[in-house]
Every structure is written in C-alpha cells, then in structure tokens.
C-alpha cells in the first residue's frame, strides 16, 4: 500500500532531455555527470549498495541541474520506472510530509536541496528518507548550489547522507559552448541557427542559458509566423536589445 502524500504542484518541462543537453567540450565533469545520470536513470547501474543508489549534482545557477534532473526522470519513466520529482524552489511551503512514502518508488529526484537548509523538520525527514531508500534499494538524485560539505544544513548526519554515492560538479559553459548549446536547441526545434546569429544573441541579451533559450524559442515562433530565416537583420528588427 502506498502511503498518502501531500499534493505537489510544479512546472514540468517536457523538452528537458539528455539528447538536447549540451555538456560542453571544455567541461569534462559535465559530460561525466551526464553519462552517469543516463546509466543510472535507465537502470544500467544497479542498486546493490549506497554508491549505486545515490548521486549528488551541484553547480551554480544556469548550469543545467534542473534540465538534467528532469531528463533523468523522463528517461526512467520511458523505461517504466516509478518516479517522483520534487523541485523544492517551486513547492514553496516545505513540509516534512512530502518525503513520506517516497522510498516505495524506484527513483526520486530532489532539486535545489539547499532550499530546505535550516528547516529542521524537513532536514530530518530527508535524512530518514535516505535511510529508507537505502533499505528499499531505491535510487535518489539530489541537486544543490554547493557541494554537500558546503551546504548550510544544520543536521550533520544529513550532510553525510548527501555525500553517499558520486558527487558531480556542473560547470558553466563558456561563450563558444553557449552558442553550440543554442544551435543544438535550434536543431531539435527543426531550424538552423548560424554561428554569427548565435554570437549576436549572446552579446546583446541576458547571457544565462534560461534567458537565451527563452529568447531563441520566441524568435523561432516569429520566424515561422513570418516565414523568414533567423538572420541578424531579422533578429535586430524583432527585438530591441
């Protein structure tokens, strides 16, 4: 019998897949993290011990943690695996009950764990969830904005649990890699983004990838509506930077 949980509301991004995540050729740790996540979510990594059940992914904002976490969920779901995704920033009113019964699922993904730092009840609830998931043989992937040892959690035992399994550091993309990431996203949407237009975008807009992807999607919609290719003159006419 599955224990009743409190209802959670959050925004799910269907387009967040491993196939359209650009790790960056200059960031080997990013590629290593993606490879391990894929194997873990698809069941190619077992759960015989804690090192195979848990993973911690950390990095500053705009490094793609949420993208990869949702990609892992989508990959696992496609394999028929039962999952839960908890984006703590979006949930808002954090309650310890949200961790109840999650060990009955095959994969649990918790985004932005730093949000619950200082919330003693939630810290203890997550600590106990780690133990229950270990005993159940379930898997958990957690993200944060700092390494486990640097997170401001009050419960030392939880900090120890967060370090169970591999810990990967996601690095921010450089400008060249950001253009390549934009080109990959454009390709998945069915159009071509030239390097000069990509350079124009990152030089004249917010440089974080969320803003750049949002802008690219809007430009794609405009180009389809007007039946025009994305060129620098067209982009300049559409948007006032």
Coordinates of C-alpha atoms in Angstrom, one line a residue:
X1 CA 0.0 0.0 0.0
X2 CA 1.4 3.4 -1.0
X3 CA 1.4 5.9 1.8
X4 CA -0.6 9.1 1.1
X5 CA 1.5 12.1 0.3
X6 CA 0.7 15.8 0.2
X7 CA -0.1 17.1 -3.3
X8 CA 2.7 18.9 -5.0
X9 CA 2.4 21.5 -7.8
X10 CA 5.3 22.4 -10.1
X11 CA 6.2 23.1 -13.7
X12 CA 7.3 20.2 -15.7
X13 CA 9.4 20.9 -18.8
X14 CA 8.8 18.2 -21.4
X15 CA 11.7 19.4 -23.6
X16 CA 14.4 18.7 -21.0
X17 CA 16.0 15.6 -22.3
X18 CA 19.5 14.1 -22.3
X19 CA 19.6 14.4 -26.1
X20 CA 19.3 18.2 -26.0
X21 CA 21.6 18.9 -23.1
X22 CA 24.9 20.3 -24.2
X23 CA 27.6 19.4 -21.8
X24 CA 30.4 21.5 -23.3
X25 CA 33.6 20.1 -24.8
X26 CA 35.7 22.1 -22.3
X27 CA 33.8 20.7 -19.2
X28 CA 34.7 17.1 -18.8
X29 CA 32.9 16.8 -15.5
X30 CA 29.7 17.8 -17.2
X31 CA 30.0 15.0 -19.7
X32 CA 30.9 12.5 -17.0
X33 CA 27.8 13.6 -15.0
X34 CA 25.5 13.2 -18.0
X35 CA 26.9 9.7 -18.7
X36 CA 26.4 8.5 -15.2
X37 CA 22.9 10.0 -14.9
X38 CA 21.9 8.3 -18.1
X39 CA 23.1 4.9 -16.9
X40 CA 21.5 5.4 -13.5
X41 CA 18.1 6.5 -14.8
X42 CA 18.0 3.8 -17.5
X43 CA 18.8 1.1 -14.9
X44 CA 22.2 0.2 -16.3
X45 CA 23.6 1.0 -12.9
X46 CA 22.3 -1.4 -10.2
X47 CA 21.5 -0.7 -6.6
X48 CA 23.5 -3.2 -4.7
X49 CA 25.0 -0.6 -2.3
X50 CA 24.7 3.1 -1.4
X51 CA 27.3 4.1 -4.0
X52 CA 25.0 2.9 -6.7
X53 CA 21.8 4.2 -5.2
X54 CA 22.6 7.9 -4.7
X55 CA 24.0 10.8 -6.7
X56 CA 24.5 14.4 -5.8
X57 CA 24.8 17.1 -8.6
X58 CA 25.9 20.6 -7.7
X59 CA 26.6 23.8 -9.5
X60 CA 25.7 27.5 -9.7
X61 CA 22.6 28.8 -11.3
X62 CA 22.4 28.3 -15.1
X63 CA 24.5 25.1 -15.2
X64 CA 21.6 22.8 -16.2
X65 CA 20.9 21.0 -12.9
X66 CA 17.1 21.1 -13.4
X67 CA 17.4 20.1 -17.0
X68 CA 19.4 17.0 -16.2
X69 CA 17.2 16.1 -13.2
X70 CA 14.1 16.2 -15.4
X71 CA 15.9 14.4 -18.2
X72 CA 16.7 11.6 -15.7
X73 CA 13.0 11.4 -14.7
X74 CA 11.9 11.3 -18.3
X75 CA 14.4 8.6 -19.1
X76 CA 13.4 6.5 -16.1
X77 CA 9.7 7.0 -16.9
X78 CA 10.2 5.8 -20.5
X79 CA 11.7 2.6 -19.1
X80 CA 8.5 2.1 -17.0
X81 CA 10.2 3.1 -13.7
X82 CA 8.1 4.8 -11.0
X83 CA 9.5 8.3 -10.2
X84 CA 9.0 11.4 -8.1
X85 CA 10.3 14.8 -8.9
X86 CA 10.4 17.5 -6.2
X87 CA 11.6 21.0 -7.3
X88 CA 11.9 22.5 -3.8
X89 CA 12.1 26.1 -5.1
X90 CA 8.8 25.7 -6.8
X91 CA 7.0 23.9 -4.0
X92 CA 7.3 26.9 -1.7
X93 CA 5.7 25.8 1.6
X94 CA 8.0 22.9 2.5
X95 CA 6.6 20.2 4.7
X96 CA 8.3 17.2 6.0
X97 CA 5.3 15.1 4.9
X98 CA 6.3 15.5 1.3
X99 CA 9.1 12.9 1.8
X100 CA 6.7 10.3 3.2
X101 CA 6.4 7.0 1.3
X102 CA 8.9 8.0 -1.5
X103 CA 11.0 5.0 -0.8
X104 CA 8.3 2.9 -2.4
X105 CA 9.2 4.5 -5.8
X106 CA 12.2 3.4 -7.9
X107 CA 13.7 6.8 -8.5
X108 CA 13.3 10.1 -6.5
X109 CA 14.8 13.3 -7.8
X110 CA 15.1 16.3 -5.5
X111 CA 16.0 19.7 -7.0
X112 CA 17.7 22.6 -5.1
X113 CA 18.1 20.8 -1.8
X114 CA 19.7 24.0 -0.3
X115 CA 16.2 25.4 0.0
X116 CA 15.4 23.3 3.0
X117 CA 18.6 24.2 4.9
X118 CA 17.6 25.4 8.3
X119 CA 14.2 23.7 8.2
X120 CA 14.9 21.2 10.9
X121 CA 11.9 19.0 10.3
X122 CA 12.5 18.8 6.6
X123 CA 16.2 18.1 7.1
X124 CA 15.4 15.2 9.4
X125 CA 12.7 13.9 7.1
X126 CA 15.1 13.9 4.2
X127 CA 17.8 12.2 6.3
X128 CA 15.3 9.4 7.2
X129 CA 14.3 9.1 3.6
X130 CA 17.9 8.4 2.6
X131 CA 17.9 5.5 5.1
X132 CA 14.6 4.1 4.0
X133 CA 15.6 4.3 0.3
X134 CA 18.9 2.5 1.0
X135 CA 17.0 -0.3 2.8
X136 CA 14.4 -0.4 -0.1
X137 CA 17.0 -0.5 -2.8
X138 CA 15.5 2.6 -4.4
X139 CA 17.6 5.4 -6.1
X140 CA 17.8 9.1 -5.4
X141 CA 19.4 12.0 -7.3
X142 CA 19.7 15.3 -5.5
X143 CA 20.9 18.7 -6.7
X144 CA 22.2 21.7 -4.9
X145 CA 24.0 25.0 -5.4
X146 CA 27.1 23.9 -3.5
X147 CA 28.9 20.7 -2.6
X148 CA 27.4 18.7 0.3
X149 CA 30.2 19.7 2.6
X150 CA 29.5 23.4 1.9
X151 CA 25.7 23.4 2.2
X152 CA 24.3 25.3 5.2
X153 CA 22.3 22.3 6.5
X154 CA 22.1 22.1 10.3
X155 CA 21.9 18.3 10.5
X156 CA 25.4 16.9 10.2
X157 CA 24.0 13.4 9.5
X158 CA 22.1 14.7 6.5
X159 CA 25.2 16.3 5.1
X160 CA 26.8 12.9 5.4
X161 CA 23.9 11.3 3.6
X162 CA 24.1 13.8 0.8
X163 CA 27.6 12.6 0.1
X164 CA 26.6 9.0 -0.3
X165 CA 27.4 8.0 -3.9
X166 CA 29.1 10.1 -6.6
X167 CA 29.2 13.9 -6.3
X168 CA 29.4 15.7 -9.6
X169 CA 30.2 19.4 -10.1
X170 CA 28.5 21.0 -13.2
X171 CA 30.5 23.8 -14.7
X172 CA 29.1 26.9 -16.5
X173 CA 29.5 27.0 -20.3
X174 CA 31.8 29.5 -22.0
X175 CA 30.5 31.7 -24.8
X176 CA 31.5 29.3 -27.5
X177 CA 29.8 26.4 -25.8
X178 CA 26.7 28.6 -25.2
X179 CA 26.4 29.2 -29.0
X180 CA 26.7 25.5 -29.6
X181 CA 24.0 24.8 -27.0
X182 CA 21.8 27.3 -28.8
X183 CA 22.5 25.6 -32.1
X184 CA 21.6 22.2 -30.6
X185 CA 18.3 23.5 -29.3
X186 CA 17.6 25.1 -32.6
X187 CA 18.3 21.8 -34.3
X188 CA 15.9 19.9 -32.0
X189 CA 13.2 22.5 -32.9
X190 CA 13.8 21.9 -36.6
X191 CA 15.7 25.0 -37.8
X192 CA 19.3 26.2 -38.2
X193 CA 21.0 28.8 -36.1
X194 CA 24.1 30.2 -37.7
X195 CA 27.2 30.9 -35.6
X196 CA 27.0 34.7 -36.3
X197 CA 23.4 34.9 -35.2
X198 CA 24.2 32.9 -32.0
X199 CA 27.1 35.3 -31.3
X200 CA 24.8 38.3 -31.9
X201 CA 22.3 36.9 -29.3
X202 CA 24.8 36.2 -26.5
X203 CA 26.3 39.7 -27.0
X204 CA 23.1 41.6 -26.9
X205 CA 20.9 39.7 -24.4
X206 CA 21.0 38.2 -20.9
X207 CA 23.8 35.6 -21.0
X208 CA 22.2 32.9 -18.8
X209 CA 21.0 29.9 -20.7
X210 CA 17.4 30.1 -19.5
X211 CA 17.0 33.6 -20.9
X212 CA 18.9 32.6 -24.1
X213 CA 16.7 29.5 -24.7
X214 CA 13.5 31.5 -24.0
X215 CA 14.6 34.2 -26.5
X216 CA 15.5 31.5 -29.1
X217 CA 12.1 29.9 -28.8
X218 CA 10.4 33.3 -29.3
X219 CA 12.5 34.1 -32.3
X220 CA 11.7 30.7 -33.8
X221 CA 7.9 31.4 -33.4
X222 CA 8.3 34.7 -35.0
X223 CA 10.3 33.3 -37.9
X224 CA 7.7 30.7 -38.5
X225 CA 4.9 33.2 -38.4
X226 CA 6.7 35.5 -40.9
X227 CA 8.2 32.7 -43.0
X228 CA 11.7 34.1 -42.6
X229 CA 15.0 32.7 -41.6
X230 CA 16.8 33.8 -38.5
X231 CA 19.3 36.4 -39.7
X232 CA 20.9 39.2 -37.8
X233 CA 18.8 41.9 -39.6
X234 CA 15.6 40.0 -38.8
X235 CA 16.6 39.4 -35.2
X236 CA 17.5 43.1 -34.8
X237 CA 14.2 44.2 -36.2
X238 CA 12.2 41.8 -33.9
X239 CA 13.8 42.6 -30.6
X240 CA 15.1 45.8 -29.1
X241 CA 18.2 44.8 -27.1

